[in-house]
PDB file of C-alpha atoms in Angstrom:
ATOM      1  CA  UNK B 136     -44.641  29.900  18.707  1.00  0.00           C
ATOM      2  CA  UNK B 137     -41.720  31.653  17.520  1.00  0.00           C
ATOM      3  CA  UNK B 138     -39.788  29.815  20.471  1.00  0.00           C
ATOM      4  CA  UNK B 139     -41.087  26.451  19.322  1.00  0.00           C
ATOM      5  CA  UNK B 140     -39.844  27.526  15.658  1.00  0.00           C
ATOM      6  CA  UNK B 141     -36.425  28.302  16.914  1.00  0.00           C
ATOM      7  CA  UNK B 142     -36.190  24.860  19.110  1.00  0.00           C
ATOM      8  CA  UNK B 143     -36.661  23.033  15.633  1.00  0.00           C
ATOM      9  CA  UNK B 144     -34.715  24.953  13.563  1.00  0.00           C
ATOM     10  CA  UNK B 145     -31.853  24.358  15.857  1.00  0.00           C
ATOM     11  CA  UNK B 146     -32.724  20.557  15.938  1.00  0.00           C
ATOM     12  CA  UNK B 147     -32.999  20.918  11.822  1.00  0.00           C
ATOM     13  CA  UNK B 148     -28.772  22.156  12.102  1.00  0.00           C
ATOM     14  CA  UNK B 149     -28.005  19.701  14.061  1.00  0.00           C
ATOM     15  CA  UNK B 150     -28.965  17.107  12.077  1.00  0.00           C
ATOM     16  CA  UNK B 151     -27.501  18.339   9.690  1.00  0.00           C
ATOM     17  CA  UNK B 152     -24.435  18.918  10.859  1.00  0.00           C
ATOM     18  CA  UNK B 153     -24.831  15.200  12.488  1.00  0.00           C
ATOM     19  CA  UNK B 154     -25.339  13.667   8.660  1.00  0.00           C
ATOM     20  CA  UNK B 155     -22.267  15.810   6.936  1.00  0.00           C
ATOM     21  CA  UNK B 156     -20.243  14.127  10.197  1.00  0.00           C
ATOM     22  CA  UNK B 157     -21.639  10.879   9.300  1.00  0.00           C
ATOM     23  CA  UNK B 158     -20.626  11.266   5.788  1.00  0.00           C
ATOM     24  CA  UNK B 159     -16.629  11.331   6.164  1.00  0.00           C
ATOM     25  CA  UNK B 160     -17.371   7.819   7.957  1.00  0.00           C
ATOM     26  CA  UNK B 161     -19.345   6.221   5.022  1.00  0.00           C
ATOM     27  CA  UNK B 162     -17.076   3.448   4.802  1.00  0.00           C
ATOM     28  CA  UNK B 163     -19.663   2.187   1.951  1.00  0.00           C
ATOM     29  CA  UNK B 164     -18.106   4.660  -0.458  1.00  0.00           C
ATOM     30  CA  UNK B 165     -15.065   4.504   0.520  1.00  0.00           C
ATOM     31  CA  UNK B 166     -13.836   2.486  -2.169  1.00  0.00           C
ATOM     32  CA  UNK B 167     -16.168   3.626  -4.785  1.00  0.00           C
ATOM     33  CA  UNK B 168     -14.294   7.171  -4.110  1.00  0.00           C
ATOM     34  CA  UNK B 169     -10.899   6.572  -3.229  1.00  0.00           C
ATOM     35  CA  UNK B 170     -10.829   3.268  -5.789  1.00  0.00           C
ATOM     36  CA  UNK B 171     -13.220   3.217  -8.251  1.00  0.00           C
ATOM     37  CA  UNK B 172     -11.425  -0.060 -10.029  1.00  0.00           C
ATOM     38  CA  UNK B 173     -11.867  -2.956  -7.427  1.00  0.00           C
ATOM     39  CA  UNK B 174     -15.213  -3.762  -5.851  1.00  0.00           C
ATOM     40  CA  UNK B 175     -13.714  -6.123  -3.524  1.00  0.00           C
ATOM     41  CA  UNK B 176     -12.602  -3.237  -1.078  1.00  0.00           C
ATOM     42  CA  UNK B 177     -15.850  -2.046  -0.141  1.00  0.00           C
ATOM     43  CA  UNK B 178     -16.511  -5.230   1.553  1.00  0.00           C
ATOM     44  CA  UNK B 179     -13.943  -3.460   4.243  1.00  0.00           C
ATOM     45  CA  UNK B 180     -15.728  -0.929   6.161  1.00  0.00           C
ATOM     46  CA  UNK B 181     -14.953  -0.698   9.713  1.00  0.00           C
ATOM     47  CA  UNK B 182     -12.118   2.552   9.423  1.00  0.00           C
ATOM     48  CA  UNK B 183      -9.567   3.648  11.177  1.00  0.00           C
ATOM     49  CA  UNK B 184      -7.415   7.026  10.361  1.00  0.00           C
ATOM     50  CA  UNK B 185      -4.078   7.174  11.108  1.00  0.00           C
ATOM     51  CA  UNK B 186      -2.402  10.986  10.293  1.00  0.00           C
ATOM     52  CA  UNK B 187       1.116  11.870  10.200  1.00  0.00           C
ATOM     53  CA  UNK B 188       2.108  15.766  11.025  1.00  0.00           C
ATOM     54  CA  UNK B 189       4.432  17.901  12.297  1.00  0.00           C
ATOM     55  CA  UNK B 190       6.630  14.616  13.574  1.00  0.00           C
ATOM     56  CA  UNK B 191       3.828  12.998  15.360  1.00  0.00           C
ATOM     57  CA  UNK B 192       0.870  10.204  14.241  1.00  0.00           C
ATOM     58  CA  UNK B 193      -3.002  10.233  15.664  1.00  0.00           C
ATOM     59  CA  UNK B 194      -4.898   7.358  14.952  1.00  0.00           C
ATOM     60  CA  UNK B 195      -8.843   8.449  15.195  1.00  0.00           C
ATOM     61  CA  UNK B 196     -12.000   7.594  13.428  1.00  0.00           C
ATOM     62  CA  UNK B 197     -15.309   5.409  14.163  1.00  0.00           C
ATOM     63  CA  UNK B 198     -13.170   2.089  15.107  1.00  0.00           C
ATOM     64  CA  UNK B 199     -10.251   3.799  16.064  1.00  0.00           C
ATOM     65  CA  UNK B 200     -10.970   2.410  19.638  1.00  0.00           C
ATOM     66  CA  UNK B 201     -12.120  -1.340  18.789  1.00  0.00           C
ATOM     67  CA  UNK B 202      -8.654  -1.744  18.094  1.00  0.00           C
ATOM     68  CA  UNK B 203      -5.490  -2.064  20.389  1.00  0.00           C
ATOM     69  CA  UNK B 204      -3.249   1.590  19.213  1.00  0.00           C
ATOM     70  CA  UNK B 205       0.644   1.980  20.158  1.00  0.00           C
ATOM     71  CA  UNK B 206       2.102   5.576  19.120  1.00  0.00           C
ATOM     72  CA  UNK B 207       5.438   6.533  19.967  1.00  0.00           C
ATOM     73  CA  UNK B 208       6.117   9.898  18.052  1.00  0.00           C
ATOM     74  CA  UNK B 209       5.188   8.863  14.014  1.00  0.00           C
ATOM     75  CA  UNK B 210       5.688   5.098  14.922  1.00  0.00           C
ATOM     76  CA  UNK B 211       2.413   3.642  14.488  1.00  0.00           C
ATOM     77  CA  UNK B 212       1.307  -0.068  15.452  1.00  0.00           C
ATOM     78  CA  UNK B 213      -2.228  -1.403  15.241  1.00  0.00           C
ATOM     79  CA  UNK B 214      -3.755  -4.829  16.190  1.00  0.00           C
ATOM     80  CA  UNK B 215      -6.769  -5.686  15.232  1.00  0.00           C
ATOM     81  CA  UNK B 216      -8.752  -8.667  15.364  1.00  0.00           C
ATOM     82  CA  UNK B 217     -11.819  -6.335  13.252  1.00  0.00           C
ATOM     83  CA  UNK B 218     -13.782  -8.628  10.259  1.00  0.00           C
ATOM     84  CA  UNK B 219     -13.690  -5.666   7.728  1.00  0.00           C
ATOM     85  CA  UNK B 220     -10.897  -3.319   8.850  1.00  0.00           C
ATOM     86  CA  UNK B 221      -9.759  -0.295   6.838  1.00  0.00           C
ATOM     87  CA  UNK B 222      -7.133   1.964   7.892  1.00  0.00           C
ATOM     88  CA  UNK B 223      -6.659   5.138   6.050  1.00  0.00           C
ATOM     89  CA  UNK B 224      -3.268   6.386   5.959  1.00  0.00           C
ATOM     90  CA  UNK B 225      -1.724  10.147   5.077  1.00  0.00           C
ATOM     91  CA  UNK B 226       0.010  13.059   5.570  1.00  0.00           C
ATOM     92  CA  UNK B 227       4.023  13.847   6.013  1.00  0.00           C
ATOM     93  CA  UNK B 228       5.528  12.939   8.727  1.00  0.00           C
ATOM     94  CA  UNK B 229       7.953  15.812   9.269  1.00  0.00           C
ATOM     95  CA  UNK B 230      10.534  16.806  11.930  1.00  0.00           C
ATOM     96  CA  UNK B 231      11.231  20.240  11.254  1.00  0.00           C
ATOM     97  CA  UNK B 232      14.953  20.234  12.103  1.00  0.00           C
ATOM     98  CA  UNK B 233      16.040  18.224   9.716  1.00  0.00           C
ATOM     99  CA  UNK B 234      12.747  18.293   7.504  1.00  0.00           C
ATOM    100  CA  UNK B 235      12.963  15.012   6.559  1.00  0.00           C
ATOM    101  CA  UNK B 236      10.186  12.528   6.856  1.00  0.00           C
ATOM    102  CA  UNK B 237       9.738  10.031   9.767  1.00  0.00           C
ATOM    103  CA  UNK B 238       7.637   7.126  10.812  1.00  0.00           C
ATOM    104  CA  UNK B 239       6.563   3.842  10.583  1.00  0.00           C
ATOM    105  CA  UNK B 240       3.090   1.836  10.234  1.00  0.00           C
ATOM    106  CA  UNK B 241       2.867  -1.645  11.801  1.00  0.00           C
ATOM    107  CA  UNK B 242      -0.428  -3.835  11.026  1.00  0.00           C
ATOM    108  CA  UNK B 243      -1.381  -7.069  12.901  1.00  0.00           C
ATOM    109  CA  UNK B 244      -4.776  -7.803  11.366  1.00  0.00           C
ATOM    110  CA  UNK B 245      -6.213 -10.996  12.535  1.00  0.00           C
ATOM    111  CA  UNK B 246      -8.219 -11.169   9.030  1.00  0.00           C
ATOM    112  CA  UNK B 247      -8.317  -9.725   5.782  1.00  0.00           C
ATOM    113  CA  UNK B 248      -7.893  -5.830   5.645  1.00  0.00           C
ATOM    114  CA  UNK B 249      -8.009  -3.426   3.596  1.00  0.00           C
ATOM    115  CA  UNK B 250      -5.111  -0.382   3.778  1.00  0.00           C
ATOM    116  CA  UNK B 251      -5.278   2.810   1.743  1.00  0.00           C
ATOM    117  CA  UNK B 252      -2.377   5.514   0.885  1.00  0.00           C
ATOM    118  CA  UNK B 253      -3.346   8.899   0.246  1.00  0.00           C
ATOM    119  CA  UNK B 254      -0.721  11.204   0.152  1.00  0.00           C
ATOM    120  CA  UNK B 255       1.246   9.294   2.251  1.00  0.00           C
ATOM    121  CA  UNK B 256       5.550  10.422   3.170  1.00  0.00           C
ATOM    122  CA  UNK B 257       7.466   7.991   5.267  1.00  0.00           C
ATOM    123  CA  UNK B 258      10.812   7.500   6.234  1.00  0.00           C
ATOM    124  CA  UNK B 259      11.646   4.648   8.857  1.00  0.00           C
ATOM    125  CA  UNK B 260      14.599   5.079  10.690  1.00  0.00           C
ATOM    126  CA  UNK B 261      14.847   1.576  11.898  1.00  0.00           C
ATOM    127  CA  UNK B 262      12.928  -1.035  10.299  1.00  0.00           C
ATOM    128  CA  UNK B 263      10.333  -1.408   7.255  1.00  0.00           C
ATOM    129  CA  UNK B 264       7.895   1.520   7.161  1.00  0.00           C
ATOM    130  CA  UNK B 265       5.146  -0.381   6.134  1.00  0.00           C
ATOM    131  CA  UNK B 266       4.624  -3.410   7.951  1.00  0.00           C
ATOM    132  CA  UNK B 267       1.507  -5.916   7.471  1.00  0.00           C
ATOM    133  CA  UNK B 268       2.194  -8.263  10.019  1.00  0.00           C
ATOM    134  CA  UNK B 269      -0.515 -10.780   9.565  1.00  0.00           C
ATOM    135  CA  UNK B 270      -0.798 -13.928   7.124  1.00  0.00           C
ATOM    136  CA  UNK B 271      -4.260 -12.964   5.533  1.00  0.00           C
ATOM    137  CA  UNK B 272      -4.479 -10.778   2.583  1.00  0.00           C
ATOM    138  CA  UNK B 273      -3.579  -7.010   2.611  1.00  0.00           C
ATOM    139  CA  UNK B 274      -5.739  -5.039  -0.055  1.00  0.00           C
ATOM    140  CA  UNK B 275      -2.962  -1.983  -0.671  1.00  0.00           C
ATOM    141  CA  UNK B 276      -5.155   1.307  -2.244  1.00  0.00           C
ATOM    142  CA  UNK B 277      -3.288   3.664  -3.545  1.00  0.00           C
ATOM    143  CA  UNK B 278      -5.991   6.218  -3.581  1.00  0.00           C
ATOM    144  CA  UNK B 279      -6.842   7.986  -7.548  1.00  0.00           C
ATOM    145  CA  UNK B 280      -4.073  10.455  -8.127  1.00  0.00           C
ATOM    146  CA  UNK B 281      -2.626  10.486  -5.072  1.00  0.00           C
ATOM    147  CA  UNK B 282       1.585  10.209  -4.603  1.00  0.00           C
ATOM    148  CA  UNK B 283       2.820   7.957  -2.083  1.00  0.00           C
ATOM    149  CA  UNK B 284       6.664   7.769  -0.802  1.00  0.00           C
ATOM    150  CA  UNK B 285       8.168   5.406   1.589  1.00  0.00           C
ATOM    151  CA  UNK B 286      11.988   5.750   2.620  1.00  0.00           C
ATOM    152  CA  UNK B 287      12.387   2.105   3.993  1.00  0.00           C
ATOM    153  CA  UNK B 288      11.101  -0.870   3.512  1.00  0.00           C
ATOM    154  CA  UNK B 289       7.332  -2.119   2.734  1.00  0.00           C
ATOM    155  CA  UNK B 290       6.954  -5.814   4.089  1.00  0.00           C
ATOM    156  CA  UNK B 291       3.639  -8.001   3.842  1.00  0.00           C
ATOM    157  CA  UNK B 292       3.988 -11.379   5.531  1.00  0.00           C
ATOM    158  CA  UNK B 293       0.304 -12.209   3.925  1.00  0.00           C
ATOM    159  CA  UNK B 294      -0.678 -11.582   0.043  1.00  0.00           C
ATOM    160  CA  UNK B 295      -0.349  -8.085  -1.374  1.00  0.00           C
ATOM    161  CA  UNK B 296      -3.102  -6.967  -3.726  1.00  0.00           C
ATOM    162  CA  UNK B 297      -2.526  -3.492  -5.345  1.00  0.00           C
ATOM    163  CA  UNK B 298      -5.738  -1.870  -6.268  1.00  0.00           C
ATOM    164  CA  UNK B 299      -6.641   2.304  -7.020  1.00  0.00           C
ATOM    165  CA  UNK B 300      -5.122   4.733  -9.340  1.00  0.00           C
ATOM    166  CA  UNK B 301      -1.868   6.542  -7.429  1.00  0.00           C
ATOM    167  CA  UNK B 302       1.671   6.099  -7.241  1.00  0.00           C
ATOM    168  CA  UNK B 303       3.960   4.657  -4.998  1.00  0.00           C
ATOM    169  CA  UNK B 304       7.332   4.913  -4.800  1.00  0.00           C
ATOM    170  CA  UNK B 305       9.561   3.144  -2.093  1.00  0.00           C
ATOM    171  CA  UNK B 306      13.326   3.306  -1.734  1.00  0.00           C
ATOM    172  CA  UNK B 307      15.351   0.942   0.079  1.00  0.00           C
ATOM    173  CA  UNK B 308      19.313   0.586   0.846  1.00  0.00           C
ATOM    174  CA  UNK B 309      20.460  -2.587   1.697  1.00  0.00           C
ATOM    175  CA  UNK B 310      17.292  -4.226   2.065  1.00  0.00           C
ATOM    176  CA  UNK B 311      14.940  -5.358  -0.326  1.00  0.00           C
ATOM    177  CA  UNK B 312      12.045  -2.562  -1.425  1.00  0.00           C
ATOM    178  CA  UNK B 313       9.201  -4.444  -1.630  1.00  0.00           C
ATOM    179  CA  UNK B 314       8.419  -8.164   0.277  1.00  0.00           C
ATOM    180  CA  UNK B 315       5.249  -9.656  -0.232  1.00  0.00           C
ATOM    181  CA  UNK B 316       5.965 -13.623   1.163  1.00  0.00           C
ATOM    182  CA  UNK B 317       2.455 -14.326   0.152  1.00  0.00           C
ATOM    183  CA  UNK B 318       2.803 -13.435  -3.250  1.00  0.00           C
ATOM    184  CA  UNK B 319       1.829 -10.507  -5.349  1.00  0.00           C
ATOM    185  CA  UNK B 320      -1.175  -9.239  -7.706  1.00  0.00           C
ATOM    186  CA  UNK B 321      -1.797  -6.001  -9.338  1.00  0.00           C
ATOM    187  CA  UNK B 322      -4.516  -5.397 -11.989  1.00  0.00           C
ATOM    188  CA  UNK B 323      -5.247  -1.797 -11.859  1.00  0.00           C
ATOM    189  CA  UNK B 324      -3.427   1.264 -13.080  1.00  0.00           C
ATOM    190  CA  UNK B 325      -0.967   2.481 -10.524  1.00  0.00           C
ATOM    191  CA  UNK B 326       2.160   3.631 -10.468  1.00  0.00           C
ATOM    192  CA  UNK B 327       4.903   2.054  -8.818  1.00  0.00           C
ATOM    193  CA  UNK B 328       8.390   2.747  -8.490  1.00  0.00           C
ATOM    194  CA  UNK B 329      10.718   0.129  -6.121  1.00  0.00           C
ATOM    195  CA  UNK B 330      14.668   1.253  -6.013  1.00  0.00           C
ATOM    196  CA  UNK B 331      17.093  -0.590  -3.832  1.00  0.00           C
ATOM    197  CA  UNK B 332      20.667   0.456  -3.862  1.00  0.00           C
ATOM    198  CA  UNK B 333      22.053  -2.843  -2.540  1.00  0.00           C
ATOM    199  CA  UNK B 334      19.076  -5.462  -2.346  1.00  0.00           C
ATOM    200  CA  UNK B 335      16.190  -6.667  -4.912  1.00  0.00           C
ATOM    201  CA  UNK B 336      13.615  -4.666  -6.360  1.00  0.00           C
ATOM    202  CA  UNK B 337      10.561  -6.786  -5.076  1.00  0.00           C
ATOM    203  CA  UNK B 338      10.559 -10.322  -3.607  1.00  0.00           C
ATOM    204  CA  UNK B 339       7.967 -13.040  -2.696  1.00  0.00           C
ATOM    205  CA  UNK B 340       8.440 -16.054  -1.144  1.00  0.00           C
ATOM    206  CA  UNK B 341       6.673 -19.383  -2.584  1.00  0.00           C
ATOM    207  CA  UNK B 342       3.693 -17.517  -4.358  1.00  0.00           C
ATOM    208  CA  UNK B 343       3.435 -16.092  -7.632  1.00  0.00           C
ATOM    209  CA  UNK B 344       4.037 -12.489  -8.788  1.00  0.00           C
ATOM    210  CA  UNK B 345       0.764 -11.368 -10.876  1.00  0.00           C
ATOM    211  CA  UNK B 346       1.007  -8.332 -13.306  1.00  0.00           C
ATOM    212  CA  UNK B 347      -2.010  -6.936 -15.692  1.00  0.00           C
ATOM    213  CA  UNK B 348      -1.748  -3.244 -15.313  1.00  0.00           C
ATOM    214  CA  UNK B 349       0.111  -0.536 -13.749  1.00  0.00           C
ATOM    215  CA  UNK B 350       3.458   0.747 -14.646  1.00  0.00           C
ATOM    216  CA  UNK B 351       6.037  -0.646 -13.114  1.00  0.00           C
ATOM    217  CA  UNK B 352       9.456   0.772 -12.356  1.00  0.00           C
ATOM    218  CA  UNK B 353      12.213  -1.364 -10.751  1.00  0.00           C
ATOM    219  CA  UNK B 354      15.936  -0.476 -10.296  1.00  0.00           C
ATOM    220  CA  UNK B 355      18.043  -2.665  -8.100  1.00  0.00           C
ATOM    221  CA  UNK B 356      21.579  -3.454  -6.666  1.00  0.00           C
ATOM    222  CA  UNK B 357      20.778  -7.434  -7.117  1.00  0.00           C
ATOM    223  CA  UNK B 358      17.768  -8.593  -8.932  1.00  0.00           C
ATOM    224  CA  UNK B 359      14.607  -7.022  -9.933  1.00  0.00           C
ATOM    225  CA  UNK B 360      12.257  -9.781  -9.141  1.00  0.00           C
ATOM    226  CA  UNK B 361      13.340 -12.286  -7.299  1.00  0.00           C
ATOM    227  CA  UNK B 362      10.921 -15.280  -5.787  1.00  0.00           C
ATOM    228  CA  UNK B 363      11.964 -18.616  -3.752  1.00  0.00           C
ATOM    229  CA  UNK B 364       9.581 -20.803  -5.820  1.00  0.00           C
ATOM    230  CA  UNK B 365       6.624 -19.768  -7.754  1.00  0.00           C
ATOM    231  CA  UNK B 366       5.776 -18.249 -11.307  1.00  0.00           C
ATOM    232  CA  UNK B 367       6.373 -14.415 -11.761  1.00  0.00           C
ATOM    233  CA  UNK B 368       3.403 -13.759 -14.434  1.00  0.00           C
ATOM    234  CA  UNK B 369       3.459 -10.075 -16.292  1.00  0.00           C
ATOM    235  CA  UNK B 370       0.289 -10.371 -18.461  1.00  0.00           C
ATOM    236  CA  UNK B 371      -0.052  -6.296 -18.953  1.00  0.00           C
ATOM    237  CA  UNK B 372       1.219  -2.838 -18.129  1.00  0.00           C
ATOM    238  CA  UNK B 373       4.346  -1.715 -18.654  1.00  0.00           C
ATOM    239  CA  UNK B 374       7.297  -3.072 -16.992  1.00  0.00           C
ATOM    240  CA  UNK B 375      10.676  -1.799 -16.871  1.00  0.00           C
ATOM    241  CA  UNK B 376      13.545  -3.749 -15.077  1.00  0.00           C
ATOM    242  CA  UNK B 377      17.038  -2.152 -14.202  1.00  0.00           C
ATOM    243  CA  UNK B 378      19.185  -5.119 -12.074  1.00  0.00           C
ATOM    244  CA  UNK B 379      22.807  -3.806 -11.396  1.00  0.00           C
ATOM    245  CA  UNK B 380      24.262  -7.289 -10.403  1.00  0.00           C
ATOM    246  CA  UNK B 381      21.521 -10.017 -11.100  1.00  0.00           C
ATOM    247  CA  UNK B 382      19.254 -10.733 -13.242  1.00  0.00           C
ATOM    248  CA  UNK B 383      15.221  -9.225 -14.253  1.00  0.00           C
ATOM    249  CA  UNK B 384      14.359 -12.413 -13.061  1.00  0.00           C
ATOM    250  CA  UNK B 385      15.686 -14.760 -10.257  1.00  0.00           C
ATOM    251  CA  UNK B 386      13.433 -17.770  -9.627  1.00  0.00           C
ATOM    252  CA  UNK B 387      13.455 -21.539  -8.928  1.00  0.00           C
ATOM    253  CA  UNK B 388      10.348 -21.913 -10.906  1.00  0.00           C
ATOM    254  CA  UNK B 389      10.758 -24.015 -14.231  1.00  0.00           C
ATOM    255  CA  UNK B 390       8.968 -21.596 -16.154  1.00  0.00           C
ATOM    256  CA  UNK B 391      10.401 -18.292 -14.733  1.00  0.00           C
ATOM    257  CA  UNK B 392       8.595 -15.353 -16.223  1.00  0.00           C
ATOM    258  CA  UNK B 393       5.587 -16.085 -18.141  1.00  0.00           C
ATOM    259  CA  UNK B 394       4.045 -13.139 -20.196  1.00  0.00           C
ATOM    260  CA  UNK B 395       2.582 -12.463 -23.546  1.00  0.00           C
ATOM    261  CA  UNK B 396       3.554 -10.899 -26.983  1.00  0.00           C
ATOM    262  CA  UNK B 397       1.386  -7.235 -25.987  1.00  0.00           C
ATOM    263  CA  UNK B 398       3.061  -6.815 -22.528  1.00  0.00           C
ATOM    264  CA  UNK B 399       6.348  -4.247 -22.491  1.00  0.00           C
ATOM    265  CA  UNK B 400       8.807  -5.192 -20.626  1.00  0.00           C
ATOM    266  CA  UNK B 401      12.309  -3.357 -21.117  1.00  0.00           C
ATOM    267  CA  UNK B 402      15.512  -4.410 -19.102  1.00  0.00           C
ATOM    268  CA  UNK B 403      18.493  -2.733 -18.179  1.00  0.00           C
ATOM    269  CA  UNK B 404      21.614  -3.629 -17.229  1.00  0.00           C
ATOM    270  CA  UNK B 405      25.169  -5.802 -17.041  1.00  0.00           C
ATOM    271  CA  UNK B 406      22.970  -8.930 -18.260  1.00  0.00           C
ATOM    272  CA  UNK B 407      21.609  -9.090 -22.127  1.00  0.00           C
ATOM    273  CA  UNK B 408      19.225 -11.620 -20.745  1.00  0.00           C
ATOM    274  CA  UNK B 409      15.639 -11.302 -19.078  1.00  0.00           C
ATOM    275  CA  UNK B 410      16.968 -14.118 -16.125  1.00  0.00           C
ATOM    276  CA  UNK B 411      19.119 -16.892 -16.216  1.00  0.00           C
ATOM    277  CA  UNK B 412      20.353 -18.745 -19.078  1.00  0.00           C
ATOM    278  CA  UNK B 413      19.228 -21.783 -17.589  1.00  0.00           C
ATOM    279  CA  UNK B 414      15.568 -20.467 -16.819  1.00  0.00           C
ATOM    280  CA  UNK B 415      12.848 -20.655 -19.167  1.00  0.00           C
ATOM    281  CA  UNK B 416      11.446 -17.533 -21.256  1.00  0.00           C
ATOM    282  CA  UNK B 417       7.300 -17.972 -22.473  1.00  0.00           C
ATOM    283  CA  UNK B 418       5.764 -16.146 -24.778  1.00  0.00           C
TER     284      UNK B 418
END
């Protein structure tokens, strides 16, 4: 009896052990916990870690291996041809002898995905650090109170959608900080800085710019925004614009930069003006 007992209390630990695994995989609270603001994320649930440490990446997690991995040190590339991926990115990706941070993160998704920053320190040495490489939407979480940092570009060839409640702050050289060719759309309260010494601030390519929330830094060599043909919309949160040798706002659009009387927006720099003299300012 007392041998039957102990059979079933082990089976009773397991199990329990088994569920508390289970849990850190619940990818139908992920974004209930790590972004409490946009519902649309938890329709991605099939997750996939990738860590940065010591100078070296693992990619792990339930999915990890229904998707085709390349690691070469903290250079991470992932193709996926998933429905609902989500990949989960952290940690600092540090080579001790020069403690400075290292690596890259390259996503081919055939759909939609979702990608989430949480405590996230990149630097690339040769390329953009974040890469999505696919045309569909990328849903960027910055994860509640966490503090992102890239050192090197962030380039989306798809739509960008910023959802959670962290920062992120990416710094660029001579290369434009932020790319999103498929436009870009934040309503949610992060923070985001985007400095580039010698190149734009952020850029998109014949899709609008959306702002409602968030506080926006953006200090640049040329221009802060700058977008090949579409409507750069600030609607709410706080903008401010700091363009060394352009303008706040550099677009082919007729109506430029459309925004409304409760929005703050302040702008720095050689040029008095929001854009052009030639572009159109709507209140």
């Amino acid at each position: 009896m007392n041998r039957l007992k102990y059979i079933i209390f082990l089976i009773s630990v397991f199990l329990s052990v088994s569920v508390v695994s289970c849990d850190q995989y619940n990818t139908e609270v992920v974004g209930e916990k790590f972004a409490p603001y946009n519902s649309l994320v938890t329709m991605f649930r099939q997750l996939v870690y990738v860590e940065y440490k010591d100078g070296k990446a693992k990619v792990w997690g339930p999915y990890a291996k229904e998707v085709d991995v390349k690691v070469e040190d903290s250079n991470v590339y992932i193709q996926s041809d998933l429905d609902s991926l989500v990949v989960f990115a952290y940690g600092n990706a540090v080579k001790e002898r020069d403690n400075v941070y290292h690596g890259s993160l390259s996503i081919n998704s055939d759909g939609p995905y979702a990608l989430y920053l949480s405590g996230l320190n990149l630097m690339s040495v040769e390329g953009p650090s974040i890469q999505s490489l696919g045309s569909k939407e990328c849903f960027l979480v910055l994860t509640d109170k966490s503090q992102n940092r890239l050192n090197g570009q962030f380039m989306a060839n798809g739509p960008l959608i910023i959802d959670g409640g962290g920062s992120l702050q990416i710094e660029a050289t001579d290369e434009t900080a932020l790319i999103a060719k498929g436009g870009l759309t934040c309503s949610y309260p992060v923070k985001v800085r985007l400095l580039s010494e010698n190149g734009d601030g952020l850029h998109v390519d014949n899709s609008d710019v959306k702002i409602a929330d968030g506080e926006w830094t953006i200090k640049a060599g040329k221009n802060a925004i700058s977008n090949t043909s579409g409507q750069v919309i600030i609607n709410g949160g706080k903008v401010y614009g700091h363009a060394l040798d352009g303008s706040f706002v550099m677009t082919s659009s007729t109506k430029g930069l459309v925004t409304n009387e409760s929005t703050c927006i302040a702008v720095a720099g050689k040029e008095s003006s929001l854009f052009e003299e030639e572009r159109q300012f709507i209140w």
